[in-house]
Amino acid sequence: MTILLNENARILVQGITGREGLYHSERMYAYAKNVVAGTSPGHGGEWVLDYKVPVFDTVRDAKESTQADTSVIFVPAFHAADAIMESIEAEIGLIVCISEGIPIKDMLKVRALLEHSESRLIGPNSPGILTPGKAKAGIIPGSIALPGKVGVVSRSGTLTYEVVQALKKAGVGVSTCVGIGGDPIVGTSFVECLDLFESDPHTDQIVLIGEIGGNEEELAADFILNHVTKPVYAYIAGRTAPENRRMGHAGAIIEGKTGSARSKIESLLRAGVQLFSYPEEIAEIIRI
Amino acid sequence: MTILLNENARILVQGITGREGLYHSERMYAYAKNVVAGTSPGHGGEWVLDYKVPVFDTVRDAKESTQADTSVIFVPAFHAADAIMESIEAEIGLIVCISEGIPIKDMLKVRALLEHSESRLIGPNSPGILTPGKAKAGIIPGSIALPGKVGVVSRSGTLTYEVVQALKKAGVGVSTCVGIGGDPIVGTSFVECLDLFESDPHTDQIVLIGEIGGNEEELAADFILNHVTKPVYAYIAGRTAPENRRMGHAGAIIEGKTGSARSKIESLLRAGVQLFSYPEEIAEIIRI
Amino acid sequence: MKLHEYQAKLFFSREGIPVPKSGLANTPIEARQIAAEIGYPVVLKAQVLSGGRGKAGGIRLVRGDAEIETTANLIFNSEIRGIPVHRLLVEKAIEFSQEFYLGIVNDRSLAKPILILSSSGGIEIEEIALTAPEHIEKKPINPLIGLQNYTVRALASKLGIDYSLWKPLQQIAASLWRLFDQLDATLIEINPLVVTPEKTLMALDGKMTIDDNAIFRQKDFLEVSDQTAETPTEQEAKKFSLNYIQLNGNIGCMVNGAGLAMATMDCIQQAGSEPANFLDIGGGATADKVTAALSIIIKDPKVTAVLINIFGGITRCDEVARGLAAVLPEMRRALPIVVRLEGTNAEEGKKILEPYPQLLQADTLMAAAEIAVRASKQVAS
Amino acid sequence: MKLHEYQAKLFFSREGIPVPKSGLANTPIEARQIAAEIGYPVVLKAQVLSGGRGKAGGIRLVRGDAEIETTANLIFNSEIRGIPVHRLLVEKAIEFSQEFYLGIVNDRSLAKPILILSSSGGIEIEEIALTAPEHIEKKPINPLIGLQNYTVRALASKLGIDYSLWKPLQQIAASLWRLFDQLDATLIEINPLVVTPEKTLMALDGKMTIDDNAIFRQKDFLEVSDQTAETPTEQEAKKFSLNYIQLNGNIGCMVNGAGLAMATMDCIQQAGSEPANFLDIGGGATADKVTAALSIIIKDPKVTAVLINIFGGITRCDEVARGLAAVLPEMRRALPIVVRLEGTNAEEGKKILEPYPQLLQADTLMAAAEIAVRASKQVAS
């Protein structure tokens, strides 16, 4: 077992007839043959991918017919919260939302719904999950990673690709790579992913890729200090980004001094994490 | 043990400095001496009932200082949902709302909150709970009931008093009398109360007092048929009430033929319940 | 509070739900003027708060100028299930190929609003609910989240509604939800929601009920609530916050609590007569309110006896007695009045009423009903 | 999107939150006219989207007609933390006995809005948060239920705020919540919320930030968004949905993905130079967008080299290459451009760029940064 996603996943693509949805469904299918259904309102009864994948009007119909357990969402931002809620209501276990630009208010509702559901949400604004050699739910290029024992978790998309590819060039493989999404409110946190990697027997080391803003990395550092025994490596992007002209005091009152690259790096160092200062440097410092 | 309320209850009165709140706090205190606190915004630090009961600004403060576990709400309708939510948030186990006239929309929110809380709500628009000889949470006159082994559950206030007093005149005592409240949306249903009475070793027989409208009585009949072994007696008020000129079809689509006195009486008869046709008749048919 | 069709359609329109062009007429002449503006054919619709208006002759098609005043007059001079007609909605007649039903109503046991959609709307919808339930689909709405589009799509998909109509259906359902949520409605329905020849959707009839408990925060309705049809007596009762419904019998009743009031009415019938009204004075009524209640009851000329049944809890019997004592000396008719006082301060109340020997006493509710019925028959004979 | 104080106060006013009388002046003469209307003393407040306006001289008290134009001129001719002043809010000066802070902001880890109240508001609030946190109370709001009065009372009670102020505080907090919820705000604050000599509350300054992702459904802001101060280049970038922020260095950057863009900037600094901008072309950029992005970068005269770093995922490298190829022939300045293409269709992209030998290639990100910095220094020398 790897975390979240493995070869037994039965993937449903919400928005499968759209440009992005169809393109990436092909890629996912090519990677692991486990795309079992798609949804697209009004297209129920059609087929895509050369009659290999049936299309349904609703997630519930798709689930009932195909036992899909993992949903990957490619719909425009203003429909994305609706799509997530549809999957929550249909009791899809793992929901991966690629769409970006969802209003925060919608995500507050989604988070509140998730609290009392059996579903886990990854994203939104996530590149998805890649378990090399086994399955892919999202848009992380399959070619950039080797199977292996390093767990990767990140708030970023393309920055993650850099790191994972650097590992591959060094011959280092990945157990699972999770992009938790770059938005302020996401379904699954660094801490939850670290917890999963810590308990995963197929993960030996963990790479965390963070960036400035919020306090996710600080919370991750606390968690690592107290609960993670496996070696953790981390990169924080945005050391040179100008501090966003802060307006209003509420942020300062809530978050105190967290949020800056310095705060995050210091917290992680205190937790015994090894920092790397540019993406490809991971290949130089990781010990296999 | 009787259901919901016994001599160990620690009662908090929300709205204790108001006219009704104060009057009924005195009655409750006189009945069982277990009113331990009251709330009234801005009156925190004061005392009522001859310095026997301290007043707090908030339910949380009151609970922390007095370990209150039961709240009785006497606040105007447009503050009542706020008061219920305050008690839910403070994790009060039993909330009894006497206030009537709460907008249904507010009650939909309250019910949704209750679903994921540890609190039980009785009411709103409830006369409260009386466990004769032990404790009283609400406005049911203590003098009308003897302690005994008949459980009483009702949607009505004064109609319940008639029935309970008729039992007393016949020398029949009550284990607990629960007014679930006359509003369309209440916190605790007939079915839940029947379930509690069925498991209560101190209740031998059950009296259910219903009225026209909704399908609570029909659901109760189903439950009695399948889950209640104790004898149940029932009275349905409104046999001669003119059918409310129904407007719109949605009610009919949702509720079908339920709602009328005939539907309720037939369902209860099918469930083996003994019906009585005027309040005092209970004294003639109940077997002790 | 139930709204008239024309009121519901104003709200529909405000939220972007398509409705036919229309105007409200108080006279046949106004009806003709409105029809001239919007163009024939038009439909004249009696604005009364009752179902079955069509079958009762309250809805009529008019094809031209020649017949409109006559037809309008016909409706104005009729009664729809006993309700006089004061206003007509004059509405452009709309062609359609299909009738849907779309509604939101609170489900009491779920404690959630339910969205209901049917591909077979129209006046037979209740019949269809019983005989062909597969034409009706419904789903609960999480009241904290609000109606989501996927819920509408799920219903439309199950009913096989043409995909070209899903988007307008989503929009109309979203508008309906906004109205339901923002206006504290307990029911809103569009029936029929028709498909026009241009493949658009249009609301041909609409019903809305607003939660009476929420009117205090609904400014829109504080103004219109006086327009809903009620008898003058019911309106006067409203002023005193008395829950009063006029009925056809001759025993006037005054009771505290709706359940007990219904039980009292049942007892009257069981004793061989019929109640003249339902009247719940509520909890904790003051003497003033009781005075008003008794005055309203005895104004009804049908009333030949009065039964006052009070079980004091929040209500104090002495307060009730004081309220009665204020009316008794001024009563013009010598009506038998049975008073039963139980519970809080009953003894004090009875003492206050001692100076009025015309009052009949009773110990039990059933006895009180029997005494009232007997006395009523003596008065009538 | 951040709103100006005057915009926030318009919303406050609409929701019934008391604010001082005021008017917006574009010139010193307008300022004098407004002041004459509302009466002296007035406060002139520079409308710029920056904190610390007072310390920077952007807020000044004016006691009479004699000094107003001079003072207004002074502010109009100044810059507040580098931002020019185009508008002044001319506001009635208000006496007060106490300053509160009241705000709502989203808490990212809780995924809930937080209500914050302080009995020690004013410009030192952040300092107080660190040194005297007992003067600040906060509580999360259930976003599905909305702010309830008991939450406001709990904070007011803990802070020992005078009971006479609880009701107005509840009302203002409720208004703030309605604005927060209805306008898709991510932050709203009133600071200071003052207690006037008449013991009423009044909002003397206000800040609001609206969720950029929700502007599409917020009609109020589609209109005002052009009024928020941004450089012309940033506005042009917005037209093409490019996330562009101008900085002070001389290596222009174009990257896909915000995280990778920041990492690229970090690499530039590590290689010994500074980035001229942050530019994220987003996922799946078309050739047109890439063309616009490169044009914007090279318009900046500070730029002495460009670093293009694309790791294709959703973005296809051949599409990016086509976009670059469209600008290259028209470039007036001979700038060194380092292009790094990885991932989806990288080989096709490289092929498209083969005809442009002026482009420098790099395999790794760090190498690309080093090459760009070296080339930049050669250009500069």
Short mmCIF file of N, CA and C in Angstrom, two decimals, chain C residues 62-152:
data_model
loop_
_atom_site.label_atom_id
_atom_site.label_comp_id
_atom_site.label_asym_id
_atom_site.label_seq_id
_atom_site.Cartn_x
_atom_site.Cartn_y
_atom_site.Cartn_z
N VAL C 62 -60.10 34.73 -22.40
CA VAL C 62 -60.85 35.75 -23.16
C VAL C 62 -60.07 36.05 -24.44
N ARG C 63 -60.81 35.96 -25.58
CA ARG C 63 -60.12 36.09 -26.88
C ARG C 63 -60.13 37.50 -27.43
N GLY C 64 -61.06 38.32 -26.96
CA GLY C 64 -61.11 39.66 -27.56
C GLY C 64 -61.84 40.67 -26.69
N ASP C 65 -61.75 41.88 -27.13
CA ASP C 65 -62.30 43.04 -26.43
C ASP C 65 -63.79 42.91 -26.14
N ALA C 66 -64.50 42.25 -27.06
CA ALA C 66 -65.95 42.19 -26.97
C ALA C 66 -66.42 41.50 -25.69
N GLU C 67 -65.71 40.44 -25.30
CA GLU C 67 -66.23 39.62 -24.21
C GLU C 67 -65.60 39.92 -22.86
N ILE C 68 -64.56 40.79 -22.82
CA ILE C 68 -63.79 40.81 -21.57
C ILE C 68 -64.56 41.35 -20.38
N GLU C 69 -65.31 42.42 -20.58
CA GLU C 69 -66.00 42.98 -19.42
C GLU C 69 -67.08 42.04 -18.88
N THR C 70 -67.78 41.40 -19.77
CA THR C 70 -68.80 40.43 -19.35
C THR C 70 -68.17 39.30 -18.54
N THR C 71 -67.08 38.76 -19.09
CA THR C 71 -66.42 37.64 -18.41
C THR C 71 -65.87 38.08 -17.06
N ALA C 72 -65.23 39.26 -17.03
CA ALA C 72 -64.68 39.77 -15.78
C ALA C 72 -65.79 39.93 -14.75
N ASN C 73 -66.91 40.50 -15.20
CA ASN C 73 -68.06 40.68 -14.32
C ASN C 73 -68.53 39.37 -13.73
N LEU C 74 -68.57 38.37 -14.59
CA LEU C 74 -68.99 37.03 -14.18
C LEU C 74 -68.13 36.55 -13.01
N ILE C 75 -66.83 36.73 -13.15
CA ILE C 75 -65.94 36.25 -12.09
C ILE C 75 -66.07 37.13 -10.85
N PHE C 76 -66.09 38.45 -11.05
CA PHE C 76 -66.20 39.35 -9.89
C PHE C 76 -67.46 39.05 -9.08
N ASN C 77 -68.53 38.63 -9.77
CA ASN C 77 -69.79 38.40 -9.07
C ASN C 77 -69.92 36.98 -8.52
N SER C 78 -68.88 36.18 -8.72
CA SER C 78 -68.97 34.80 -8.22
C SER C 78 -68.21 34.68 -6.90
N GLU C 79 -68.40 33.54 -6.27
CA GLU C 79 -67.59 33.22 -5.09
C GLU C 79 -66.83 31.94 -5.40
N ILE C 80 -65.54 31.91 -5.05
CA ILE C 80 -64.74 30.72 -5.27
C ILE C 80 -64.66 29.98 -3.93
N ARG C 81 -65.34 28.87 -3.85
CA ARG C 81 -65.39 28.12 -2.61
C ARG C 81 -65.71 29.02 -1.42
N GLY C 82 -66.67 29.87 -1.62
CA GLY C 82 -67.14 30.72 -0.53
C GLY C 82 -66.38 32.01 -0.35
N ILE C 83 -65.33 32.23 -1.15
CA ILE C 83 -64.55 33.46 -0.99
C ILE C 83 -64.93 34.45 -2.09
N PRO C 84 -65.30 35.67 -1.74
CA PRO C 84 -65.62 36.66 -2.77
C PRO C 84 -64.36 37.06 -3.54
N VAL C 85 -64.55 37.50 -4.78
CA VAL C 85 -63.42 37.85 -5.64
C VAL C 85 -63.28 39.38 -5.70
N HIS C 86 -62.16 39.90 -5.25
CA HIS C 86 -61.96 41.35 -5.27
C HIS C 86 -60.99 41.80 -6.37
N ARG C 87 -60.13 40.86 -6.79
CA ARG C 87 -59.11 41.23 -7.78
C ARG C 87 -58.95 40.14 -8.84
N LEU C 88 -58.71 40.58 -10.06
CA LEU C 88 -58.43 39.64 -11.15
C LEU C 88 -57.02 39.88 -11.67
N LEU C 89 -56.31 38.79 -11.92
CA LEU C 89 -55.05 38.92 -12.64
C LEU C 89 -55.37 38.75 -14.12
N VAL C 90 -55.03 39.76 -14.90
CA VAL C 90 -55.25 39.71 -16.34
C VAL C 90 -53.91 39.36 -16.96
N GLU C 91 -53.82 38.21 -17.58
CA GLU C 91 -52.50 37.70 -17.96
C GLU C 91 -52.51 37.23 -19.41
N LYS C 92 -51.47 37.53 -20.10
CA LYS C 92 -51.27 37.06 -21.48
C LYS C 92 -51.41 35.54 -21.51
N ALA C 93 -52.25 35.02 -22.43
CA ALA C 93 -52.37 33.57 -22.56
C ALA C 93 -51.13 33.02 -23.27
N ILE C 94 -50.60 31.93 -22.75
CA ILE C 94 -49.33 31.39 -23.25
C ILE C 94 -49.55 30.00 -23.84
N GLU C 95 -48.98 29.79 -25.01
CA GLU C 95 -49.00 28.43 -25.59
C GLU C 95 -47.90 27.61 -24.96
N PHE C 96 -48.15 26.34 -24.80
CA PHE C 96 -47.07 25.49 -24.28
C PHE C 96 -47.22 24.06 -24.75
N SER C 97 -46.08 23.34 -24.71
CA SER C 97 -46.09 21.97 -25.20
C SER C 97 -46.01 20.97 -24.05
N GLN C 98 -45.63 21.45 -22.85
CA GLN C 98 -45.40 20.52 -21.76
C GLN C 98 -45.58 21.26 -20.45
N GLU C 99 -46.06 20.58 -19.42
CA GLU C 99 -46.23 21.20 -18.11
C GLU C 99 -45.37 20.47 -17.08
N PHE C 100 -44.51 21.23 -16.39
CA PHE C 100 -43.74 20.65 -15.29
C PHE C 100 -44.32 21.17 -13.97
N TYR C 101 -43.89 20.55 -12.90
CA TYR C 101 -44.18 21.04 -11.55
C TYR C 101 -42.82 21.23 -10.88
N LEU C 102 -42.62 22.39 -10.23
CA LEU C 102 -41.37 22.61 -9.49
C LEU C 102 -41.72 23.28 -8.17
N GLY C 103 -41.30 22.67 -7.07
CA GLY C 103 -41.66 23.25 -5.78
C GLY C 103 -40.62 22.97 -4.71
N ILE C 104 -40.66 23.79 -3.66
CA ILE C 104 -39.83 23.56 -2.47
C ILE C 104 -40.76 23.66 -1.27
N VAL C 105 -40.68 22.69 -0.40
CA VAL C 105 -41.53 22.69 0.80
C VAL C 105 -40.73 22.09 1.95
N ASN C 106 -41.00 22.54 3.16
CA ASN C 106 -40.30 21.96 4.31
C ASN C 106 -40.85 20.58 4.63
N ASP C 107 -39.94 19.65 4.85
CA ASP C 107 -40.32 18.33 5.32
C ASP C 107 -40.12 18.31 6.83
N ARG C 108 -41.23 18.13 7.56
CA ARG C 108 -41.17 18.25 9.01
C ARG C 108 -40.29 17.18 9.65
N SER C 109 -40.40 15.94 9.19
CA SER C 109 -39.63 14.92 9.91
C SER C 109 -38.15 14.97 9.56
N LEU C 110 -37.82 15.31 8.33
CA LEU C 110 -36.40 15.45 7.98
C LEU C 110 -35.81 16.75 8.53
N ALA C 111 -36.66 17.73 8.80
CA ALA C 111 -36.22 19.07 9.15
C ALA C 111 -35.35 19.66 8.04
N LYS C 112 -35.81 19.42 6.82
CA LYS C 112 -35.09 19.96 5.65
C LYS C 112 -36.10 20.35 4.59
N PRO C 113 -35.78 21.37 3.81
CA PRO C 113 -36.63 21.65 2.64
C PRO C 113 -36.40 20.56 1.59
N ILE C 114 -37.45 20.31 0.82
CA ILE C 114 -37.39 19.28 -0.22
C ILE C 114 -37.63 19.97 -1.56
N LEU C 115 -36.80 19.62 -2.54
CA LEU C 115 -37.04 20.10 -3.91
C LEU C 115 -37.85 19.02 -4.64
N ILE C 116 -38.94 19.45 -5.24
CA ILE C 116 -39.81 18.50 -5.94
C ILE C 116 -39.91 18.93 -7.41
N LEU C 117 -39.68 17.98 -8.29
CA LEU C 117 -39.79 18.27 -9.73
C LEU C 117 -40.64 17.18 -10.36
N SER C 118 -41.53 17.58 -11.24
CA SER C 118 -42.29 16.59 -11.98
C SER C 118 -42.35 16.99 -13.44
N SER C 119 -42.28 15.99 -14.29
CA SER C 119 -42.39 16.24 -15.72
C SER C 119 -43.86 16.20 -16.13
N SER C 120 -44.74 15.94 -15.17
CA SER C 120 -46.18 15.93 -15.46
C SER C 120 -46.89 16.88 -14.51
N GLY C 121 -46.62 18.16 -14.66
CA GLY C 121 -47.24 19.15 -13.80
C GLY C 121 -48.67 19.42 -14.22
N GLY C 122 -49.26 20.48 -13.64
CA GLY C 122 -50.63 20.83 -13.96
C GLY C 122 -51.54 20.48 -12.81
N ILE C 123 -52.84 20.62 -13.05
CA ILE C 123 -53.78 20.51 -11.93
C ILE C 123 -53.89 19.09 -11.39
N GLU C 124 -53.41 18.11 -12.14
CA GLU C 124 -53.58 16.72 -11.69
C GLU C 124 -52.39 16.23 -10.86
N ILE C 125 -51.52 17.13 -10.44
CA ILE C 125 -50.26 16.70 -9.83
C ILE C 125 -50.47 15.83 -8.59
N GLU C 126 -51.47 16.15 -7.76
CA GLU C 126 -51.66 15.33 -6.56
C GLU C 126 -52.09 13.92 -6.93
N GLU C 127 -52.91 13.84 -7.97
CA GLU C 127 -53.35 12.55 -8.49
C GLU C 127 -52.12 11.74 -8.95
N ILE C 128 -51.24 12.43 -9.69
CA ILE C 128 -50.05 11.76 -10.21
C ILE C 128 -49.16 11.27 -9.08
N ALA C 129 -49.09 12.06 -7.99
CA ALA C 129 -48.28 11.66 -6.84
C ALA C 129 -48.74 10.30 -6.32
N LEU C 130 -50.04 10.04 -6.41
CA LEU C 130 -50.56 8.78 -5.89
C LEU C 130 -50.52 7.65 -6.92
N THR C 131 -50.79 8.01 -8.21
CA THR C 131 -50.95 6.94 -9.20
C THR C 131 -49.71 6.70 -10.05
N ALA C 132 -48.90 7.75 -10.27
CA ALA C 132 -47.72 7.58 -11.14
C ALA C 132 -46.52 8.27 -10.52
N PRO C 133 -46.12 7.83 -9.31
CA PRO C 133 -45.06 8.52 -8.59
C PRO C 133 -43.74 8.57 -9.36
N GLU C 134 -43.60 7.72 -10.39
CA GLU C 134 -42.33 7.75 -11.14
C GLU C 134 -42.20 9.03 -11.96
N HIS C 135 -43.28 9.80 -12.06
CA HIS C 135 -43.19 11.08 -12.77
C HIS C 135 -42.79 12.22 -11.83
N ILE C 136 -42.58 11.90 -10.57
CA ILE C 136 -42.23 12.93 -9.60
C ILE C 136 -40.92 12.52 -8.93
N GLU C 137 -39.99 13.45 -8.89
CA GLU C 137 -38.73 13.17 -8.21
C GLU C 137 -38.52 14.23 -7.14
N LYS C 138 -37.95 13.84 -6.00
CA LYS C 138 -37.70 14.82 -4.95
C LYS C 138 -36.41 14.50 -4.22
N LYS C 139 -35.82 15.55 -3.67
CA LYS C 139 -34.55 15.38 -2.97
C LYS C 139 -34.47 16.45 -1.87
N PRO C 140 -33.98 16.07 -0.70
CA PRO C 140 -33.84 17.09 0.35
C PRO C 140 -32.73 18.07 0.03
N ILE C 141 -32.88 19.27 0.55
CA ILE C 141 -31.87 20.33 0.41
C ILE C 141 -31.23 20.52 1.79
N ASN C 142 -29.91 20.54 1.84
CA ASN C 142 -29.26 20.86 3.11
C ASN C 142 -29.49 22.36 3.36
N PRO C 143 -30.25 22.68 4.41
CA PRO C 143 -30.62 24.10 4.58
C PRO C 143 -29.42 24.99 4.88
N LEU C 144 -28.33 24.40 5.35
CA LEU C 144 -27.15 25.20 5.66
C LEU C 144 -26.33 25.48 4.42
N ILE C 145 -26.43 24.63 3.43
CA ILE C 145 -25.62 24.76 2.22
C ILE C 145 -26.44 25.43 1.12
N GLY C 146 -27.71 25.16 1.12
CA GLY C 146 -28.56 25.71 0.07
C GLY C 146 -28.66 24.74 -1.11
N LEU C 147 -29.55 25.05 -2.01
CA LEU C 147 -29.76 24.19 -3.18
C LEU C 147 -28.54 24.25 -4.09
N GLN C 148 -28.04 23.10 -4.47
CA GLN C 148 -26.93 23.03 -5.41
C GLN C 148 -27.45 22.56 -6.77
N ASN C 149 -26.75 22.98 -7.80
CA ASN C 149 -27.17 22.61 -9.15
C ASN C 149 -27.22 21.10 -9.36
N TYR C 150 -26.31 20.37 -8.71
CA TYR C 150 -26.26 18.93 -8.98
C TYR C 150 -27.58 18.26 -8.56
N THR C 151 -28.23 18.84 -7.56
CA THR C 151 -29.50 18.28 -7.10
C THR C 151 -30.57 18.43 -8.19
N VAL C 152 -30.59 19.60 -8.81
CA VAL C 152 -31.55 19.84 -9.89
C VAL C 152 -31.24 18.90 -11.06
#
